[in-house]
Short mmCIF file of C-alpha atoms and ligand atoms in Angstrom, two decimals:
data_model
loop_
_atom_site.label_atom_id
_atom_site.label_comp_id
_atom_site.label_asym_id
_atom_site.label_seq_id
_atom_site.Cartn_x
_atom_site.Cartn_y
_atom_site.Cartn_z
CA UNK A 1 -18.98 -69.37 -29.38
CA UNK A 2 -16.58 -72.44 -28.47
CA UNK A 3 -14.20 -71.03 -25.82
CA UNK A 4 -11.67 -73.13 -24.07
CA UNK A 5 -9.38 -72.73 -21.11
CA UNK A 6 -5.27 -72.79 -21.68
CA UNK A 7 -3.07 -71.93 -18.67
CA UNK A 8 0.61 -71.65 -18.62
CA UNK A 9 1.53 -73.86 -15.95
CA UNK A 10 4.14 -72.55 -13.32
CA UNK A 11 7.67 -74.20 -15.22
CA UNK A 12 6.56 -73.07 -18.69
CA UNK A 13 5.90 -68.99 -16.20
CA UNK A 14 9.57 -69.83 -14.91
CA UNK A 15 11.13 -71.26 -18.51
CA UNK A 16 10.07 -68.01 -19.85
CA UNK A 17 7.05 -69.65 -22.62
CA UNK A 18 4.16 -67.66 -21.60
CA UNK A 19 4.96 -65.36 -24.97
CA UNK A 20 5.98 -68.76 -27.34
CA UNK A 21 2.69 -69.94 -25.91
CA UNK A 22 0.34 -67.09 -26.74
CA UNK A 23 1.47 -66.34 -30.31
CA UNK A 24 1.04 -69.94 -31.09
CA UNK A 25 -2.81 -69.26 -30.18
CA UNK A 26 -2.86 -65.63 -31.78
CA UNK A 27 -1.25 -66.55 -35.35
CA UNK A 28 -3.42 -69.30 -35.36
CA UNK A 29 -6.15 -67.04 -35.73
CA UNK A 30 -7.74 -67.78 -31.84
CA UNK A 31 -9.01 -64.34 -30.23
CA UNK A 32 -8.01 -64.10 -26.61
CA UNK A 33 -10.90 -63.08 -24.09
CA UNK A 34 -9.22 -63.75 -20.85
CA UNK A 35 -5.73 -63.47 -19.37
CA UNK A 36 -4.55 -62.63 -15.90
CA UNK A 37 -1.60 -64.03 -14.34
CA UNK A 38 -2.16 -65.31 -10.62
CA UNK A 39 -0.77 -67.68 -7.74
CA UNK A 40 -3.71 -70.06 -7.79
CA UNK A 41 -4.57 -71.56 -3.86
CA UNK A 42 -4.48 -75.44 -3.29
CA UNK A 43 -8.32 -75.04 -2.62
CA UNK A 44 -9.06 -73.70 -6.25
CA UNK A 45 -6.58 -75.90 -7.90
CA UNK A 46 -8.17 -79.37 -6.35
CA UNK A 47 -11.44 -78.01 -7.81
CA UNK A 48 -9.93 -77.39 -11.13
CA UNK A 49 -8.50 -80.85 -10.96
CA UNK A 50 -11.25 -82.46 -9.28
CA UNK A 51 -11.36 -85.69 -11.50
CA UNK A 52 -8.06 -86.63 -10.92
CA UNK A 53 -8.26 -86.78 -6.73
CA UNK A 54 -7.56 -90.96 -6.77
CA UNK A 55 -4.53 -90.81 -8.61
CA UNK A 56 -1.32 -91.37 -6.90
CA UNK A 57 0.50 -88.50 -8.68
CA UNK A 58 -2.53 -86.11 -7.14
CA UNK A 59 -0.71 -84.14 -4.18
CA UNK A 60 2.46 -83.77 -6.41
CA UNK A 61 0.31 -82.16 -9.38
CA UNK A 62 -1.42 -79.71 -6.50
CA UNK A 63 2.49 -78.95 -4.82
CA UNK A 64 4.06 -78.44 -8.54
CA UNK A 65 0.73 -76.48 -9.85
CA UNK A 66 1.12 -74.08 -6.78
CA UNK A 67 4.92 -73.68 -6.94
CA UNK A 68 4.30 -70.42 -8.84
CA UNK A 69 2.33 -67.81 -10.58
CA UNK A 70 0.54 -69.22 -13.92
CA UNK A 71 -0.88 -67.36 -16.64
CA UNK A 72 -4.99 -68.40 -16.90
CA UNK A 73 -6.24 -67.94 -20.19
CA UNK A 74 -9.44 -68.23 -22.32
CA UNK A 75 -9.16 -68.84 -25.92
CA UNK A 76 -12.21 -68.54 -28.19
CA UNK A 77 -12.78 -69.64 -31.87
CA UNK A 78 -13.97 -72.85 -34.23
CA UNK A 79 -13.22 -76.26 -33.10
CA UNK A 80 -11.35 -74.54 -30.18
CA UNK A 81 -11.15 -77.14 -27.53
CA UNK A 82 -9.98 -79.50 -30.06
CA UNK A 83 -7.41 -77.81 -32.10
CA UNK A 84 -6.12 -75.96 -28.83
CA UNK A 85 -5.35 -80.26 -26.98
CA UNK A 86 -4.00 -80.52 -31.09
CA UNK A 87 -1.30 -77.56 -30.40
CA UNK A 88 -0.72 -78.57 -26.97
CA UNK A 89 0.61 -82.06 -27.80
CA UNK A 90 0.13 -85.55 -25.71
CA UNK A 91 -0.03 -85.23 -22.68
CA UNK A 92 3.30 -87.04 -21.93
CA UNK A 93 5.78 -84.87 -23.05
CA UNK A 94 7.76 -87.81 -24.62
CA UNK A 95 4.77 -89.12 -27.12
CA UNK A 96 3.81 -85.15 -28.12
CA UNK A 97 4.94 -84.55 -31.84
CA UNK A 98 7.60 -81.89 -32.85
CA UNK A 99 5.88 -79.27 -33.86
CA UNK A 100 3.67 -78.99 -30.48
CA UNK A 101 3.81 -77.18 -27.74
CA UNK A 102 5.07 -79.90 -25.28
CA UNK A 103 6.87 -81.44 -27.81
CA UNK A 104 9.13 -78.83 -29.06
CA UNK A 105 9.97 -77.43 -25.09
CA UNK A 106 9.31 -79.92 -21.87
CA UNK A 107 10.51 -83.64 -21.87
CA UNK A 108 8.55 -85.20 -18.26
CA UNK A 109 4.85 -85.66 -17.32
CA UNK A 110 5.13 -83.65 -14.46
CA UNK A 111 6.40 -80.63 -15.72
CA UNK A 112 4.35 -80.32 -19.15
CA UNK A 113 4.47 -76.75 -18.67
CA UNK A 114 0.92 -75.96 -20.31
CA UNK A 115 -3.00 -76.84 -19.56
CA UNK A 116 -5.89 -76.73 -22.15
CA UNK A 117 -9.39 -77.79 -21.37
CA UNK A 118 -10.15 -81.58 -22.76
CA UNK A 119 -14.29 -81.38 -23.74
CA UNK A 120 -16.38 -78.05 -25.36
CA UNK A 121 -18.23 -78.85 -21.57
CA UNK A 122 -15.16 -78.57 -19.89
CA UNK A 123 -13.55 -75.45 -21.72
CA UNK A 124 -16.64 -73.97 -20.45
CA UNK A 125 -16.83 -75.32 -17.13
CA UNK A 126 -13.14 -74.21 -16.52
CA UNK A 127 -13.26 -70.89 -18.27
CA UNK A 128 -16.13 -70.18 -15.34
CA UNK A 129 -14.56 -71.52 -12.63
CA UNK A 130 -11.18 -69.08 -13.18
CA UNK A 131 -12.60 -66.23 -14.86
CA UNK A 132 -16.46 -66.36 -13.61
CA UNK A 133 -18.31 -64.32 -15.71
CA UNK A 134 -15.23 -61.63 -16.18
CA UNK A 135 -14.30 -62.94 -20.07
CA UNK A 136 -14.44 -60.15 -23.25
CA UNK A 137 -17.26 -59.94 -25.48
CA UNK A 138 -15.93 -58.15 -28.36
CA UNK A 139 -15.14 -59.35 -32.14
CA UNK A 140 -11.68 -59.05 -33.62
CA UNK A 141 -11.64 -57.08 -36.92
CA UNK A 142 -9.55 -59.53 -38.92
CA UNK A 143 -12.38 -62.36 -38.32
CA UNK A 144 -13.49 -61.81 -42.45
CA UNK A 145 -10.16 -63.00 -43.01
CA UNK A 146 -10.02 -66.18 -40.79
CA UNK A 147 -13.33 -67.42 -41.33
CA UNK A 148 -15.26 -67.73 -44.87
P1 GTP B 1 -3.96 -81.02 -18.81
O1 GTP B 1 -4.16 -80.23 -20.07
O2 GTP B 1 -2.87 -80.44 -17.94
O3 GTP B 1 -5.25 -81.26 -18.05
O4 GTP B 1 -3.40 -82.42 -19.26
P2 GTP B 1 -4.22 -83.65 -19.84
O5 GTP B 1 -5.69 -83.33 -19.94
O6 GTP B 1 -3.53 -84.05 -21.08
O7 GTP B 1 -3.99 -84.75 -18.72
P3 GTP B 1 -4.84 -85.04 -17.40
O8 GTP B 1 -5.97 -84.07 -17.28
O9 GTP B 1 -5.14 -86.49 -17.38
O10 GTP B 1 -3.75 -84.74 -16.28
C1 GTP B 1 -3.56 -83.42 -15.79
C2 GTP B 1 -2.11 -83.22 -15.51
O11 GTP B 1 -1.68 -84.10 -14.49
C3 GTP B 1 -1.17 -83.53 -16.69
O12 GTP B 1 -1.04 -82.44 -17.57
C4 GTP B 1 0.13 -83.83 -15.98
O13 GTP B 1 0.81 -82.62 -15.62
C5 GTP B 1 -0.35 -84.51 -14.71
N1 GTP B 1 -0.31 -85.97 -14.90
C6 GTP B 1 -1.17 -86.74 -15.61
N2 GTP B 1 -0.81 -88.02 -15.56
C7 GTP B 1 0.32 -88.06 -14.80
C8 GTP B 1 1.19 -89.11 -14.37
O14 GTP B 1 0.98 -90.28 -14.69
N3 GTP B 1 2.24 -88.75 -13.58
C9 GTP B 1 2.49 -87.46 -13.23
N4 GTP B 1 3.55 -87.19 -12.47
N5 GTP B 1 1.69 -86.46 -13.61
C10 GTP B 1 0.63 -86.75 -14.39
MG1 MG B 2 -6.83 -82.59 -18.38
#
């Protein structure tokens, strides 16, 4: 089963979107198997962001993503991954469309207030690193009625 990994960064925590951001997942029809809110250390957020450690913006993603408690999520369903970066918007809050998540609340690339995994190899490789093994196996009764 696709999973991926969203996370409610520390502004969208403060700007009180952790709820807007779940029922966006949940109506869709996406089953939540992993949620635990957490102050993530500098350590486990430069793994999480390993690909990015050239960039000049680096050690002001790592200061902003460890300014506060997130909420680490894993989503699971069809075409996941994709549909999940779909809801989320570009990530530059300026070119995501209305109608998205970082279009309809956060305006700078710094402060895009939500995470979700960018590859079906990555959703899985992130969903381990933050939750290890710890996700739900269980099936939601209402799947008849999202899925032919
Ligand atoms: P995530 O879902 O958060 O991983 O975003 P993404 O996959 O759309 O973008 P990417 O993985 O390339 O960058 C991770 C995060 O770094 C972004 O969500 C931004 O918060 C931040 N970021 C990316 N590019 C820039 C930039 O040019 N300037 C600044 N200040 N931050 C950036
Ligand atoms: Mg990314």
């Amino acid at each position: 089963k696709e999973v991926t990994f969203i996370m409610v960064k520390p502004d969208g925590v403060q700007r009180g979107l952790v709820g807007e951001i779940i029922k966006r997942f949940e109506s869709r029809g996406f089953q939540l198997v992993g949620c635990k809110m957490m102050s993530p250390s500098k350590e486990h957020l430069e793994k999480h962001y390993a690909d990015l450690k050239s960039k000049s913006f680096f050690p002001g993603l790592i200061k902003y993503m460890s300014s506060g408690p997130v909420v680490a999520m894993a989503w699971q369903g069809k075409s996941v991954v994709k549909t999940g970066r779909a809801m989320l918007g570009a990530t530059n809050p300026l070119e995501s469309n209305p109608g998205t998540i970082r279009g309809d609340f956060c305006i700078d690339i710094g402060r895009n207030i939500c995470h979700g995994s960018d590859s079906v190899e990555s959703g899985k490789h992130e969903v381990e690193l933050w939750f290890g093994e710890k996700t739900e196996d269980y099936s939601l009764c209402t799947e008849s009625m999202i899925y032919e």
